[in-house]
Short mmCIF file of C-alpha atoms and ligand atoms in Angstrom, two decimals:
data_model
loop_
_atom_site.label_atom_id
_atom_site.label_comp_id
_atom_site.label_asym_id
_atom_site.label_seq_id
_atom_site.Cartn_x
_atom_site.Cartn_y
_atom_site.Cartn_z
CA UNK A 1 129.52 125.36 78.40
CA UNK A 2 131.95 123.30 77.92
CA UNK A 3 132.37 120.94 74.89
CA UNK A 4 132.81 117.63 76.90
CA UNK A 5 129.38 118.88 78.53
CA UNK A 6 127.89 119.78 75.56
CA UNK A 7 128.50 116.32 73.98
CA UNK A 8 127.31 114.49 77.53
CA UNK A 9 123.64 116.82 77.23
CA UNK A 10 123.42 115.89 73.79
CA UNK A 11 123.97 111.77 74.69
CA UNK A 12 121.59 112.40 76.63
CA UNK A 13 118.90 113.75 74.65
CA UNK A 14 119.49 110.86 72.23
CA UNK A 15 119.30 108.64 74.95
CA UNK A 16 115.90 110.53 76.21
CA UNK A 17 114.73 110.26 72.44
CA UNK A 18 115.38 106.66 72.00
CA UNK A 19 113.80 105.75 75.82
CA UNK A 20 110.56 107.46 74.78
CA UNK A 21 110.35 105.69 71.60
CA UNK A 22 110.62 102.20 73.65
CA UNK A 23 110.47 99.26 71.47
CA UNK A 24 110.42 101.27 68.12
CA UNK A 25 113.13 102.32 66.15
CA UNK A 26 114.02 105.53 65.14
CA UNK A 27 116.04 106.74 62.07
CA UNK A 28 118.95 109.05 62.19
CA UNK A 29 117.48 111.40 60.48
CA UNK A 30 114.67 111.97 62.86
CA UNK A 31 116.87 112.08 65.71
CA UNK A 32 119.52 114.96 63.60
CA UNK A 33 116.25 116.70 62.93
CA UNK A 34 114.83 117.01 66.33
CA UNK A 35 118.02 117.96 68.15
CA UNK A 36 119.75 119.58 65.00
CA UNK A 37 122.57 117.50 64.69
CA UNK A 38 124.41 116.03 62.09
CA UNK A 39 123.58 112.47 61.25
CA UNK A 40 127.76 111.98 61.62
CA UNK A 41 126.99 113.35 65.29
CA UNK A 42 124.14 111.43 65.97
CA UNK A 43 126.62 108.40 65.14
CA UNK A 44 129.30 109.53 67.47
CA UNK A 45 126.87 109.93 70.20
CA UNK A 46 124.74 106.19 70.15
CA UNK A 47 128.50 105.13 69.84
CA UNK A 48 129.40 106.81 73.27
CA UNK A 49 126.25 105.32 74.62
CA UNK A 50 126.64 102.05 73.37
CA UNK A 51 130.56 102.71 75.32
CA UNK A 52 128.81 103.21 78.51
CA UNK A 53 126.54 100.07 78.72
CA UNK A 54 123.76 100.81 76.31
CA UNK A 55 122.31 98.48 74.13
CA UNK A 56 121.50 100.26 70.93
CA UNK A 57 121.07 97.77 67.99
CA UNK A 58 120.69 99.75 64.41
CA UNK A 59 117.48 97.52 62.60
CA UNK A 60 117.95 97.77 58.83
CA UNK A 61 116.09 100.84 57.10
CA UNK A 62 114.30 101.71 60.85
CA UNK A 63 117.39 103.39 62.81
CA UNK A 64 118.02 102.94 66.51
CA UNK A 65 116.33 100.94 69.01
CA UNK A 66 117.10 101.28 72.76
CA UNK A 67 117.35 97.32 73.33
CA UNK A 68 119.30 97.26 77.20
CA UNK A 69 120.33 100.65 79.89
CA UNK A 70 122.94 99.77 82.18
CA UNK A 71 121.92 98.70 85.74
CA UNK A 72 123.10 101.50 87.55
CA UNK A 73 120.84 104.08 89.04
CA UNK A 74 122.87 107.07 88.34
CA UNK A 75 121.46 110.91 87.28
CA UNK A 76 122.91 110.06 83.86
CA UNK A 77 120.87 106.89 83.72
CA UNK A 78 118.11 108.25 85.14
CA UNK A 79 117.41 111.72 84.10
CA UNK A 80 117.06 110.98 80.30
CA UNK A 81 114.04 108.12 80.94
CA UNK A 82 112.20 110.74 82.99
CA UNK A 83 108.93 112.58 81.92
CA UNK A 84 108.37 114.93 84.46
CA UNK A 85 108.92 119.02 85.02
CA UNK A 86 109.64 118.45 88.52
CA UNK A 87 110.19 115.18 90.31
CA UNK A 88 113.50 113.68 89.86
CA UNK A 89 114.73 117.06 87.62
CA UNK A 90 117.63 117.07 90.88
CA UNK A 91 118.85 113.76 91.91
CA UNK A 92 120.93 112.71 94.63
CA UNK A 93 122.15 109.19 93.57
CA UNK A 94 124.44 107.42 96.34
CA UNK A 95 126.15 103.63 95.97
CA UNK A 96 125.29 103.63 99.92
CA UNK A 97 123.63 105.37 102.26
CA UNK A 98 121.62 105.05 105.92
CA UNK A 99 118.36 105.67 104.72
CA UNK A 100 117.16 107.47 101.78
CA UNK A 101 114.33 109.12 103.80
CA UNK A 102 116.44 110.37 106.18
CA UNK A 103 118.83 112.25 103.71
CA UNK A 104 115.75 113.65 102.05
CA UNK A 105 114.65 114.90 105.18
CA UNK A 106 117.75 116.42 105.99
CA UNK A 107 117.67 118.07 102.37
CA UNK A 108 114.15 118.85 102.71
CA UNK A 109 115.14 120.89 106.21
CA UNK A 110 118.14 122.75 104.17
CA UNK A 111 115.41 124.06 101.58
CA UNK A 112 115.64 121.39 98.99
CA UNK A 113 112.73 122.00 96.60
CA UNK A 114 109.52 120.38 95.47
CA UNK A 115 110.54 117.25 93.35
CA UNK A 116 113.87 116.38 94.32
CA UNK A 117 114.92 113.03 94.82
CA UNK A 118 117.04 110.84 96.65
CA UNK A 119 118.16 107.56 95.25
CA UNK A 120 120.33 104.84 97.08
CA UNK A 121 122.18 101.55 95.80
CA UNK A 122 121.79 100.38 99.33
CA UNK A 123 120.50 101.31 102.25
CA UNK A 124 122.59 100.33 105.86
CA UNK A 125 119.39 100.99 108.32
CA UNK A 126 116.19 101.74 105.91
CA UNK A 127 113.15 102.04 107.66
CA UNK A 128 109.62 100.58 107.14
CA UNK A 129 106.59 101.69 109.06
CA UNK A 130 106.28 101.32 112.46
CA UNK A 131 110.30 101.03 113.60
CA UNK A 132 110.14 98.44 111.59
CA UNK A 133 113.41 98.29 109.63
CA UNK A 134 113.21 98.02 105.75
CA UNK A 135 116.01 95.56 104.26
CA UNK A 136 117.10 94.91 100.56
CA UNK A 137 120.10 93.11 98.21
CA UNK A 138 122.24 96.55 97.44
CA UNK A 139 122.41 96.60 93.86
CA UNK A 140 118.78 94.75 92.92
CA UNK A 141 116.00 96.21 93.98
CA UNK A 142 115.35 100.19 93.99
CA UNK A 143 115.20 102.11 97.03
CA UNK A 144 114.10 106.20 96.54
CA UNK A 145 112.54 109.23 98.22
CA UNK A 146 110.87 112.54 96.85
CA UNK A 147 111.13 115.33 98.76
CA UNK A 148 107.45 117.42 98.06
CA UNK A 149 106.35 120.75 99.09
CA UNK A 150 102.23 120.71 98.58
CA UNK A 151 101.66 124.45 97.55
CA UNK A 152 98.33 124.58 99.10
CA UNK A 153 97.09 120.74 101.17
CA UNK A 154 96.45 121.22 104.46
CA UNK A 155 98.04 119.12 106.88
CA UNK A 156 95.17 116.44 107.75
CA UNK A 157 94.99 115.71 103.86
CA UNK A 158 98.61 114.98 103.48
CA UNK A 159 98.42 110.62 104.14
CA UNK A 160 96.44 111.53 101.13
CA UNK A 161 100.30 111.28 99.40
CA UNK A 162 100.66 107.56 100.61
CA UNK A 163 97.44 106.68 98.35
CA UNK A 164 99.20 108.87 95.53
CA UNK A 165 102.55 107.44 95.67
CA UNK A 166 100.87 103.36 96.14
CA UNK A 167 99.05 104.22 92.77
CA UNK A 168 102.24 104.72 90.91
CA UNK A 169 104.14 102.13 92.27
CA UNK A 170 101.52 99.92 91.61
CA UNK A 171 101.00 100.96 88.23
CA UNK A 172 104.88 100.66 87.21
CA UNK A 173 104.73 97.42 88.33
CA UNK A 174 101.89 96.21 86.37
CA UNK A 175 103.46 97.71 83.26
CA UNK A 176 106.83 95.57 84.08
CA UNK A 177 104.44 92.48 84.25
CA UNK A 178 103.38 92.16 87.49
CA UNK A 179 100.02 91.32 88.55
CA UNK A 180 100.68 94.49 91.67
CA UNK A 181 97.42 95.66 93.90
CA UNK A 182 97.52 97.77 96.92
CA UNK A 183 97.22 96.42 100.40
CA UNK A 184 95.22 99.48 102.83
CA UNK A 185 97.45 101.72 103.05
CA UNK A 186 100.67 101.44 101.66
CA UNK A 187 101.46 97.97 100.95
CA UNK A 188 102.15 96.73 97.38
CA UNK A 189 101.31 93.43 96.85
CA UNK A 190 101.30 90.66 94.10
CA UNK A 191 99.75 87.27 95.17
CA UNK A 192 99.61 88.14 98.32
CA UNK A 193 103.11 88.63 99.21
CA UNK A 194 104.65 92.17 99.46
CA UNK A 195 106.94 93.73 96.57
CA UNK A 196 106.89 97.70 97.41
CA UNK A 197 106.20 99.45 100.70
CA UNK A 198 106.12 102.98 101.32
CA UNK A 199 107.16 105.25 104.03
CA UNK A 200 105.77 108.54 104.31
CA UNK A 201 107.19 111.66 106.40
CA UNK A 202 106.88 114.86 107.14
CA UNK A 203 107.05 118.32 108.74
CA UNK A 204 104.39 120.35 109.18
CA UNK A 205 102.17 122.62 111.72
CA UNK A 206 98.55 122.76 111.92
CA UNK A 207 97.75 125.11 109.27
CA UNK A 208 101.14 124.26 106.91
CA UNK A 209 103.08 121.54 105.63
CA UNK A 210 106.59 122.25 105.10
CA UNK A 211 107.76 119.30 103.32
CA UNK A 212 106.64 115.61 102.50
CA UNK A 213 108.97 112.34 102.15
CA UNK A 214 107.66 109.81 100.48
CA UNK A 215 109.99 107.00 100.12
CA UNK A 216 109.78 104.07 98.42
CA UNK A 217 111.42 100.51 98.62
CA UNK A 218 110.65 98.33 95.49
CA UNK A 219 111.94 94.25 95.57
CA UNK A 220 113.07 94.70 91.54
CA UNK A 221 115.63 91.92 91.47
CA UNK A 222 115.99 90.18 94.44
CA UNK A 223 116.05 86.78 94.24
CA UNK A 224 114.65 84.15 97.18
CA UNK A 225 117.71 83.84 98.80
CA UNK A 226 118.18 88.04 99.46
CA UNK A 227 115.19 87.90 101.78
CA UNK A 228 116.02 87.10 105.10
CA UNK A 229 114.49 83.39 105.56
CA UNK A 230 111.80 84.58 108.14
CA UNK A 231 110.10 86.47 105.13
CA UNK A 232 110.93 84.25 102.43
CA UNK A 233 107.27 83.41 102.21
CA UNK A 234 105.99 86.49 102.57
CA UNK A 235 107.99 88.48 100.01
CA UNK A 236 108.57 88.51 95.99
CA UNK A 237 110.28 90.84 93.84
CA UNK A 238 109.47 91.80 89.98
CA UNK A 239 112.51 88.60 88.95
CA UNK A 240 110.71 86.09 91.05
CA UNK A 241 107.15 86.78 89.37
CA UNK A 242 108.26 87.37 86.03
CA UNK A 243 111.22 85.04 85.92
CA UNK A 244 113.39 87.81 84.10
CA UNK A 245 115.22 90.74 85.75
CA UNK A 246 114.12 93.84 85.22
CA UNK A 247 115.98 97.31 84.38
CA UNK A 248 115.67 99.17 86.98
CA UNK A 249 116.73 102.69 85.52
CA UNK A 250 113.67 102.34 83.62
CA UNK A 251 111.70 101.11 86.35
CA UNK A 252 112.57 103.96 88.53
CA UNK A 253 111.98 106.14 85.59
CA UNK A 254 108.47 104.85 85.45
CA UNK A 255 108.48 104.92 88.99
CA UNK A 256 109.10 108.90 89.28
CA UNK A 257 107.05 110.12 86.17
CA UNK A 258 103.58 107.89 87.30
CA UNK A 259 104.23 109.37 90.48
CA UNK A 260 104.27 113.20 89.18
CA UNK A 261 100.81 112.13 86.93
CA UNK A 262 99.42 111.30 89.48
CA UNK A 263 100.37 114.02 92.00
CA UNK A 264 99.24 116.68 89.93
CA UNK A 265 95.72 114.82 89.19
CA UNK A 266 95.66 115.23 93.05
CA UNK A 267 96.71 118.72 92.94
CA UNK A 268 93.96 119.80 90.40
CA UNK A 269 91.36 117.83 91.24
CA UNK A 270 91.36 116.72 94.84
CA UNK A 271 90.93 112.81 96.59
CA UNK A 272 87.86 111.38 94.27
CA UNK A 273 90.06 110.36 91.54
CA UNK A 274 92.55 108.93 93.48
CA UNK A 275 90.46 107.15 95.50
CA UNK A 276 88.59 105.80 92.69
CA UNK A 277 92.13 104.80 90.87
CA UNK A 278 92.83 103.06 94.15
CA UNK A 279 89.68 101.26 95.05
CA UNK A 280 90.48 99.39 91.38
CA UNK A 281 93.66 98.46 92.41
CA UNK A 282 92.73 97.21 96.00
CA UNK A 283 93.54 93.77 97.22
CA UNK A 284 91.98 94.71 101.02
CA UNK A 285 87.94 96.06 99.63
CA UNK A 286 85.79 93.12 99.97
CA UNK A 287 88.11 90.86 102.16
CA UNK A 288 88.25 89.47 105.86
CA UNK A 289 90.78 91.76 107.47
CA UNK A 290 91.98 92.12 111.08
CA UNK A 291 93.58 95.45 111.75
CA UNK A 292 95.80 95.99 114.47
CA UNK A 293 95.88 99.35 115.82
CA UNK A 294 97.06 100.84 119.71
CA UNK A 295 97.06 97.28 121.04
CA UNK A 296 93.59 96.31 120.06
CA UNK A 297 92.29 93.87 117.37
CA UNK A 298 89.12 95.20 114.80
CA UNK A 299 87.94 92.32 112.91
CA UNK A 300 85.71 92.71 109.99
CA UNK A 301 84.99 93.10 106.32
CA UNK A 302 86.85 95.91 104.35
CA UNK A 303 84.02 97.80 103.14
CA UNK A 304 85.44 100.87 101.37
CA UNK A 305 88.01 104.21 101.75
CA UNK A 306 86.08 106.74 103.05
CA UNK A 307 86.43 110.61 101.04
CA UNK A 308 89.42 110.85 102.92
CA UNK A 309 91.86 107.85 102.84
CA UNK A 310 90.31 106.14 105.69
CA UNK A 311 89.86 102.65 105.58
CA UNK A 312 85.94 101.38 106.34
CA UNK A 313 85.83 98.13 108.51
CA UNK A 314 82.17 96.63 109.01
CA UNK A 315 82.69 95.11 112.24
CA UNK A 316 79.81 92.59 114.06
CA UNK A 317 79.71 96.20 116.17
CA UNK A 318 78.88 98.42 113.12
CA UNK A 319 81.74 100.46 110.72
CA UNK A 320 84.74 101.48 112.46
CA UNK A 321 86.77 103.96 110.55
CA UNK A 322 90.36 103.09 110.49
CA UNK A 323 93.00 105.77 109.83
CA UNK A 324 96.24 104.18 110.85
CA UNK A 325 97.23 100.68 111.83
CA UNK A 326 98.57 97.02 110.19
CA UNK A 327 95.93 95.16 107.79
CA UNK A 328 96.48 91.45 107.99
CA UNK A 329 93.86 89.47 104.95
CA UNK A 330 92.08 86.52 106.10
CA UNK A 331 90.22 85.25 103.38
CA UNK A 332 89.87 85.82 99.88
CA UNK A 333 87.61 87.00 98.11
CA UNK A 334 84.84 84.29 96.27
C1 BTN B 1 107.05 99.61 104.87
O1 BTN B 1 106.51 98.79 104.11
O2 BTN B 1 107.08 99.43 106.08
C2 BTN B 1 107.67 100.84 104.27
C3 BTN B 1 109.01 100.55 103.66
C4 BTN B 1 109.64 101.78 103.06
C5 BTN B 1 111.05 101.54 102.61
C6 BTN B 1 111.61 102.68 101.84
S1 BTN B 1 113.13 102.28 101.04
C7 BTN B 1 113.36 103.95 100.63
C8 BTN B 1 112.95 104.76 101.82
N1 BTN B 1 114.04 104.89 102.77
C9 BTN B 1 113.78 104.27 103.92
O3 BTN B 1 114.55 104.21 104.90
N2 BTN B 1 112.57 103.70 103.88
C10 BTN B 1 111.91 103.95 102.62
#
């Protein structure tokens, strides 16, 4: 190894150590004990971070605090912030790109392995569901996809993924301060306007899945006048609720690692939990819903998610089981 790359892997295991502390501070001396460094090379390192964009402010008698990360989603942003042994361990980070599903698919088809991710400053023709097309402010908001290869879920169970990946976007958002639920199946919503959706893809035969996509698109930073002005009303980012940006290396982070916890809960121990996790976080159970699905309108209550993933609509007919389609809310719950 070289010593320029040494130095840049030790950066960034002070960098990972500081991110994991979050708003503590941590003294030299633990960090020179944990990574066996000198406390004179601990210095030289939070002073090549602090070169690079981080905000490290030294608190009298306490050590370092990580106070601000740059807002850039690069691997050397990213990779320190992560908790994970798999997803987001190989990055692809591009300033622009088509889509970021599509290159993971591409990747995923030249053997790219379970966890990797693909992560894009902008996207010139992201996709949403249904051809529709999937637009954000390059630069504000955070657009990714993780490339997954289930060891052992047989095809039919894979939508189970979208449910997976909605509970960890959800979940990041409510720790950045956003009041987030989930909209049946993959919308993220806060006050009833849509802040995440997800786009799931994949390759597969009857008895195997290849690979998964699951991409993401999260409004971080956009402000009002990003959205084009036909969804103005319908759309808010994590800025417009909270008021104050957010950084989204650390969002993404949060993003990626809630995603893995709750992928392997899945892995180990099946739907139940999930579904549970994701009846809490609901916004459609309980509400006045019409889904539109192959030309036809079902109009009913949102009774539940079936054991697997389906959404259960008590119609004036009986309970129609609804496994793909668009969920429009009528009223809200009393
Ligand atoms: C939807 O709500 O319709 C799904 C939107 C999914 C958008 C994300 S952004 C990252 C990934 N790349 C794409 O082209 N689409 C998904």
């Amino acid at each position: 190894m070289t010593p320029e790359l040494a130095a840049s892997e030790s950066a960034e295991q002070v960098l990972a150590f500081l991110a994991e502390a979050g708003d503590d501070a941590v003294s030299g001396e633990a960090i020179s004990d944990k990574l066996g460094l000198t406390r004179a090379a601990v210095w030289k390192h939070v002073e090549a971070l602090r070169g690079q964009g981080y905000r490290i402010d030294a608190v009298a008698t306490r050590g370092y605090r990580l106070v601000a990360v740059p807002d850039r989603l690069r691997a050397l942003e990213l990779r320190p912030l992560l908790n994970t042994h798999d997803v987001g361990q190989v990055l692809h980070c591009f300033e622009s790109i088509g889509s970021t599903n599509d290159q993971a698919k591409a990747l995923a088809d030249d053997g790219a392995g379970h966890g990797e991710v693909v992560v894009a400053e902008r996207q010139t023709d992201g996709r949403g569901r249904r051809g529709r097309s999937w637009v954000m402010a390059p630069g504000r908001n955070v657009a990714f996809s993780v490339i997954l290869r289930p060891a052992s879920l047989p095809t039919s169970r894979a939508p189970e993924l979208t449910l997976v990946a909605s509970l960890a976007v959800c979940d990041a958002l409510r720790r950045a301060g956003v009041e987030a639920g989930i909209k049946w199946p993959n919308d993220i919503l806060v006050h009833g306007r849509k802040i995440a959706g997800i786009l799931t893809e994949l390759a597969a035969e009857p008895d195997q899945v290849h690979w998964v996509v699951v991409g993401v698109g999260v409004n971080v930073n956009a402000r009002s006048e990003d959205f084009p002005p036909e969804l103005r009303d319908q759309a808010t980012s994590v800025l417009l609720e909270r008021g104050q940006p957010a950084p989204r290396a650390l969002f993404l982070a949060a993003c990626l690692t809630l995603f893995e916890e709750w992928y392997d809960r899945h892995a180990e121990e099946g739907f139940d939990p999930i579904r549970e996790a994701w009846t809490a976080r609901s916004v459609t159970l309980g509400r006045e819903v019409v889904v539109t699905l192959d030309g036809r309108e079902v109009v009913g209550q949102a009774e539940a998610l079936d054991p697997s993933g389906a959404l259960l609509v008590r119609t004036a007919a009986g309970v129609e089981r609804i496994t793909s389609g668009d969920v429009a809310l009528l009223r809200p719950r009393c």
